[in-house]
Amino acid sequence: MLSKNKLESKTEQLSIINQFSSSLLQITQLDELFDYVTSQVVSRLGFVDCVIYLADDQNEFLEEVASMGVAQQSSDYKVAQTKIPIEQGITGHVARTGKAFVSGDVSVEPMYIADNRPALSEICVPLIYEDTLIGVIDCEHPKRDYFSQGHLQILSTVAHLLSAKINQVKTLNNLKTTIEQLNQAQQLEQCLLKIANITYRSLDLEAFYDELYQIINSQLPAENFFIGLYDRYSDILEIDYLIENKTKCNAHQRVSKSQIKHTASYYTLTSGKPLLCNSREFEHHIDMGHFKMVGQSPKSWLGVPFAVNEQYQGVIVIQSYTLDKAFHHHHLSILTYISRQVSMAIDRQLSRQALEHRALHDELTGLANRYLLLERVKHAILSLERAKNDNLHCLLYLDFDRFKSINDALGHDVGDRFLVAIVNIIKECIRRTDTFARLGGDEFAIFIENVKDKEQVALALERVNEAIAKPLLIDGHKLQASTSIGVAYTGNATDNAITLLQQADAAMYEAKSRGRGQVCYFNNAMRKKLKRRADIENDLQHGIRNSEFELFFQPIFSLNDPHVVSFEALVRWHHPKNGLVPPNDFIPIAEQTGQIIDLDLHLLRSAAQQLKLWRQAGYPMTRVTVNVSSRHFASLDFVTYMQQLYIDHQLPNGSLCLEITESGLIENLKLATQIITGLAPLGVKLYLDDFGTGYSALGYLHQLPIHVLKLDKSFVDQLTHKENPLIDAILSLARSLDLNVVAEGIENPKQWALLKRKGCQFGQGFMVSKPLPADEAMQFLLTHTEMALSI
């Protein structure tokens, strides 16, 4: 009968274990799992009490997560120790050794830690998964010698199944946590990008703050939030933006130093350091005398100071009055980034205000400045809505021809007096009601309101051109003025002042392209050109990101011993919609917008990558020159960038060189010389492109460490028909300065022969090869490195 009972007990145990295994498939939470093990599994297997402990991540402690009957409150027994150091007790021993422990009389066990209930027998098995400790299951019984080998086997089986399930649930939870963190990080990144975007595009500070707060509130508990701007000159803090309990309040309160000097905000401002503290830490600062309690004590406080300029500094503060919305260090990082954006936005606003409060006239000429011109244009356009007649407004955009040559040849003082003299002459040719403005340099505008017909404008233009046609005597120099003029009309109240200015500007450039002293009227063809320009400006950055730019390589060859010596890298833009966009269509726009910096760096990387690919393929070393903007010669960072390119792509010294146009020569000669000198250890040579087309290069040649002159194609073209003494002069100059010369645009044998005879060393042009894709260029080099070119 006893044997039968044992068999039935064994059968029941197997049934419980099988049911346990099956139930594990449906359990997804650890709490539910532990409750199930203690209340439904271990108790049914005949164990009186049971405690499950889990080890912490550092394996320093075992902490109780479940005990028999606790979840259902069906027992009044309580575990004395819910957190046990892993070096103590039987449970600690089992955790450390990874081996089960059974004792029939724990009273004689030195490792035993007495509990609040009588127990003599104890069985403890480890929870281990793939050699990693998870925890232990500890069972006790008031009877001596209660636990048998059968108990050990069944509890070990439970522990094995439980360990695997704990690991599975933890892995799943970790995965969910990781996904959640990635989602949060992505959301945060999007929010920070939004903040950067509104900082850049926002013109109104109040609207900027409103958008900023909406973004901040999605990432931080910012029910109480304010931005303060402190004027160090007047010791006044202005509350620029204030949110209290999620409600926007009237800001722009001006608070004196005496009113704020005892606040946490002022302490943060003067310390220049961020402050993150809970209520206890906040009170500690008060005890230390750093500030006083003003208003209600916060549960959590976070403030970040920021600098704007010499006069202004600011602080951005968020406060929480509930424990469940405390601030942490990642909140500090977010708010620090936000404070920088706020600083930039305020700085832009202050700069704008300063410009608006400055005199609205140009200092040199006394004319209206651009701001005043645009304001008058705006008001005039708005007046069209109220006008009863069909009058038009007209904007003339003037650019004085070859003014730069006067400045370069005679100096800026003469140039300034020349401009003033012309301005005084033009003033006599226009109405007093017209707005005459200086836009900058030698660019001017005349805004003529209420034009009855276009003939009226034509007469005004005739008067201006006749008046400035007479030579001017400035400091003993007889100077002749002429101007290129663009004309644009507006007759619609929905028109835009900036657009009108852009249209007149576009017409002026068209006039300039036709020669000196020309007048052009804005038309539909120019409108399409303007739109194309705007589209290109918008598409440039996208094109860089999506690698739409490809380098073609045009051989540079020796004239004396005809073979290829190097390549010039020339960019081609494969626009996804417009097809192949010529460089002349986007390079000037990139230069004007500043996008040329990113484009140049991208092309330099592309050229370095191509050199690396050729080298890895076992092709001979060659030199590639890349055209870059003079803007790069305004910062020593360019040296670092080039050094990194050479390192990253393992480029041989002198394999990647630079070209810069004469018209883009550098204003800061000292810094430019430093940069070129800094590139010297890399063997980077500087080629001066389009040489001979400008007016100031001769003054640079003996000051800048330039290595190669590129003779402009326009000079080479003339050799087909006649001799050009200027070429002889340039070649002679190059020899005296020990500079090599590359003649551009060689298209026939006569040009080649003449240049060779005159002592020009190198050439480039369609006679030998047009620009080629990388693979074709290398094949051409292999064919013509040692084999003479046919000429």
PDB file of C-alpha atoms in Angstrom, residues 618-730:
ATOM      1  CA  GLY A 618      47.601  48.581 -58.283  1.00  0.00           C
ATOM      2  CA  TYR A 619      47.511  51.541 -60.660  1.00  0.00           C
ATOM      3  CA  PRO A 620      50.426  53.996 -60.721  1.00  0.00           C
ATOM      4  CA  MET A 621      50.375  56.947 -58.349  1.00  0.00           C
ATOM      5  CA  THR A 622      48.972  60.112 -59.893  1.00  0.00           C
ATOM      6  CA  ARG A 623      48.094  63.600 -58.761  1.00  0.00           C
ATOM      7  CA  VAL A 624      44.548  64.999 -58.691  1.00  0.00           C
ATOM      8  CA  THR A 625      43.734  68.688 -58.218  1.00  0.00           C
ATOM      9  CA  VAL A 626      40.349  69.795 -56.871  1.00  0.00           C
ATOM     10  CA  ASN A 627      38.880  73.291 -57.197  1.00  0.00           C
ATOM     11  CA  VAL A 628      37.982  74.793 -53.816  1.00  0.00           C
ATOM     12  CA  SER A 629      36.510  78.075 -52.634  1.00  0.00           C
ATOM     13  CA  SER A 630      38.687  80.740 -51.051  1.00  0.00           C
ATOM     14  CA  ARG A 631      36.379  80.465 -48.013  1.00  0.00           C
ATOM     15  CA  HIS A 632      38.426  77.467 -46.893  1.00  0.00           C
ATOM     16  CA  PHE A 633      41.451  79.720 -46.493  1.00  0.00           C
ATOM     17  CA  ALA A 634      39.772  81.584 -43.629  1.00  0.00           C
ATOM     18  CA  SER A 635      40.150  78.825 -41.009  1.00  0.00           C
ATOM     19  CA  LEU A 636      42.990  76.572 -39.863  1.00  0.00           C
ATOM     20  CA  ASP A 637      40.386  73.800 -39.561  1.00  0.00           C
ATOM     21  CA  PHE A 638      40.926  73.248 -43.281  1.00  0.00           C
ATOM     22  CA  VAL A 639      44.485  72.079 -42.591  1.00  0.00           C
ATOM     23  CA  THR A 640      43.169  69.551 -40.081  1.00  0.00           C
ATOM     24  CA  TYR A 641      40.571  68.353 -42.566  1.00  0.00           C
ATOM     25  CA  MET A 642      43.153  67.816 -45.298  1.00  0.00           C
ATOM     26  CA  GLN A 643      45.513  66.052 -42.887  1.00  0.00           C
ATOM     27  CA  GLN A 644      42.706  63.678 -41.898  1.00  0.00           C
ATOM     28  CA  LEU A 645      41.873  62.993 -45.556  1.00  0.00           C
ATOM     29  CA  TYR A 646      45.475  61.992 -46.213  1.00  0.00           C
ATOM     30  CA  ILE A 647      45.482  59.745 -43.117  1.00  0.00           C
ATOM     31  CA  ASP A 648      42.067  58.139 -43.664  1.00  0.00           C
ATOM     32  CA  HIS A 649      42.743  57.320 -47.319  1.00  0.00           C
ATOM     33  CA  GLN A 650      46.464  56.588 -46.917  1.00  0.00           C
ATOM     34  CA  LEU A 651      47.310  59.056 -49.667  1.00  0.00           C
ATOM     35  CA  PRO A 652      50.924  59.487 -50.822  1.00  0.00           C
ATOM     36  CA  ASN A 653      52.215  63.012 -50.236  1.00  0.00           C
ATOM     37  CA  GLY A 654      51.287  65.446 -52.999  1.00  0.00           C
ATOM     38  CA  SER A 655      48.650  63.210 -54.570  1.00  0.00           C
ATOM     39  CA  LEU A 656      45.682  65.460 -53.676  1.00  0.00           C
ATOM     40  CA  CYS A 657      46.190  69.156 -54.476  1.00  0.00           C
ATOM     41  CA  LEU A 658      44.062  72.306 -54.615  1.00  0.00           C
ATOM     42  CA  GLU A 659      43.007  74.864 -57.208  1.00  0.00           C
ATOM     43  CA  ILE A 660      41.671  78.312 -56.368  1.00  0.00           C
ATOM     44  CA  THR A 661      40.477  80.928 -58.856  1.00  0.00           C
ATOM     45  CA  GLU A 662      42.253  84.251 -59.157  1.00  0.00           C
ATOM     46  CA  SER A 663      38.952  86.080 -58.653  1.00  0.00           C
ATOM     47  CA  GLY A 664      38.543  84.284 -55.337  1.00  0.00           C
ATOM     48  CA  LEU A 665      41.923  85.203 -53.905  1.00  0.00           C
ATOM     49  CA  ILE A 666      42.111  85.568 -50.196  1.00  0.00           C
ATOM     50  CA  GLU A 667      41.690  88.757 -48.190  1.00  0.00           C
ATOM     51  CA  ASN A 668      43.494  87.557 -45.060  1.00  0.00           C
ATOM     52  CA  LEU A 669      46.923  86.887 -46.533  1.00  0.00           C
ATOM     53  CA  LYS A 670      48.546  86.102 -43.193  1.00  0.00           C
ATOM     54  CA  LEU A 671      46.022  83.372 -42.330  1.00  0.00           C
ATOM     55  CA  ALA A 672      45.998  82.029 -45.894  1.00  0.00           C
ATOM     56  CA  THR A 673      49.791  81.756 -45.811  1.00  0.00           C
ATOM     57  CA  GLN A 674      49.559  79.873 -42.515  1.00  0.00           C
ATOM     58  CA  ILE A 675      47.081  77.445 -44.043  1.00  0.00           C
ATOM     59  CA  ILE A 676      49.111  76.832 -47.221  1.00  0.00           C
ATOM     60  CA  THR A 677      52.252  76.418 -45.106  1.00  0.00           C
ATOM     61  CA  GLY A 678      50.354  73.999 -42.854  1.00  0.00           C
ATOM     62  CA  LEU A 679      49.530  71.895 -45.913  1.00  0.00           C
ATOM     63  CA  ALA A 680      53.160  71.814 -47.063  1.00  0.00           C
ATOM     64  CA  PRO A 681      54.154  68.656 -45.079  1.00  0.00           C
ATOM     65  CA  LEU A 682      51.456  66.799 -47.044  1.00  0.00           C
ATOM     66  CA  GLY A 683      52.995  67.936 -50.330  1.00  0.00           C
ATOM     67  CA  VAL A 684      49.774  69.791 -51.203  1.00  0.00           C
ATOM     68  CA  LYS A 685      50.425  72.235 -54.039  1.00  0.00           C
ATOM     69  CA  LEU A 686      48.267  75.303 -54.701  1.00  0.00           C
ATOM     70  CA  TYR A 687      47.244  75.964 -58.329  1.00  0.00           C
ATOM     71  CA  LEU A 688      46.047  79.484 -59.215  1.00  0.00           C
ATOM     72  CA  ASP A 689      43.245  78.978 -61.742  1.00  0.00           C
ATOM     73  CA  ASP A 690      42.066  81.400 -64.496  1.00  0.00           C
ATOM     74  CA  PHE A 691      45.251  83.415 -64.107  1.00  0.00           C
ATOM     75  CA  GLY A 692      45.324  86.689 -66.046  1.00  0.00           C
ATOM     76  CA  THR A 693      41.584  87.426 -65.869  1.00  0.00           C
ATOM     77  CA  GLY A 694      41.692  89.448 -62.645  1.00  0.00           C
ATOM     78  CA  TYR A 695      43.375  92.630 -61.521  1.00  0.00           C
ATOM     79  CA  SER A 696      44.971  91.849 -58.198  1.00  0.00           C
ATOM     80  CA  ALA A 697      46.820  88.569 -58.605  1.00  0.00           C
ATOM     81  CA  LEU A 698      50.248  90.125 -59.140  1.00  0.00           C
ATOM     82  CA  GLY A 699      50.127  91.534 -55.637  1.00  0.00           C
ATOM     83  CA  TYR A 700      49.490  88.069 -54.234  1.00  0.00           C
ATOM     84  CA  LEU A 701      52.037  86.057 -56.167  1.00  0.00           C
ATOM     85  CA  HIS A 702      55.047  87.197 -54.167  1.00  0.00           C
ATOM     86  CA  GLN A 703      53.187  86.967 -50.847  1.00  0.00           C
ATOM     87  CA  LEU A 704      51.406  83.594 -51.057  1.00  0.00           C
ATOM     88  CA  PRO A 705      53.294  80.293 -51.471  1.00  0.00           C
ATOM     89  CA  ILE A 706      51.541  79.476 -54.783  1.00  0.00           C
ATOM     90  CA  HIS A 707      53.115  76.654 -56.818  1.00  0.00           C
ATOM     91  CA  VAL A 708      51.408  76.573 -60.231  1.00  0.00           C
ATOM     92  CA  LEU A 709      49.713  79.150 -62.475  1.00  0.00           C
ATOM     93  CA  LYS A 710      46.925  78.056 -64.812  1.00  0.00           C
ATOM     94  CA  LEU A 711      46.822  80.281 -67.880  1.00  0.00           C
ATOM     95  CA  ASP A 712      43.190  81.103 -68.639  1.00  0.00           C
ATOM     96  CA  LYS A 713      41.594  79.561 -71.746  1.00  0.00           C
ATOM     97  CA  SER A 714      40.666  83.004 -73.101  1.00  0.00           C
ATOM     98  CA  PHE A 715      44.376  83.736 -73.737  1.00  0.00           C
ATOM     99  CA  VAL A 716      45.007  80.348 -75.290  1.00  0.00           C
ATOM    100  CA  ASP A 717      42.033  80.800 -77.655  1.00  0.00           C
ATOM    101  CA  GLN A 718      43.625  83.922 -79.124  1.00  0.00           C
ATOM    102  CA  LEU A 719      46.750  82.000 -80.164  1.00  0.00           C
ATOM    103  CA  THR A 720      44.805  80.396 -83.003  1.00  0.00           C
ATOM    104  CA  HIS A 721      44.595  83.788 -84.750  1.00  0.00           C
ATOM    105  CA  LYS A 722      47.417  85.960 -83.408  1.00  0.00           C
ATOM    106  CA  GLU A 723      50.215  86.325 -80.883  1.00  0.00           C
ATOM    107  CA  ASN A 724      49.337  87.540 -77.377  1.00  0.00           C
ATOM    108  CA  PRO A 725      52.115  89.509 -75.608  1.00  0.00           C
ATOM    109  CA  LEU A 726      50.357  89.024 -72.279  1.00  0.00           C
ATOM    110  CA  ILE A 727      51.072  85.298 -72.461  1.00  0.00           C
ATOM    111  CA  ASP A 728      54.796  86.034 -72.852  1.00  0.00           C
ATOM    112  CA  ALA A 729      54.611  88.372 -69.860  1.00  0.00           C
ATOM    113  CA  ILE A 730      52.855  85.759 -67.699  1.00  0.00           C
TER     114      ILE A 730
END
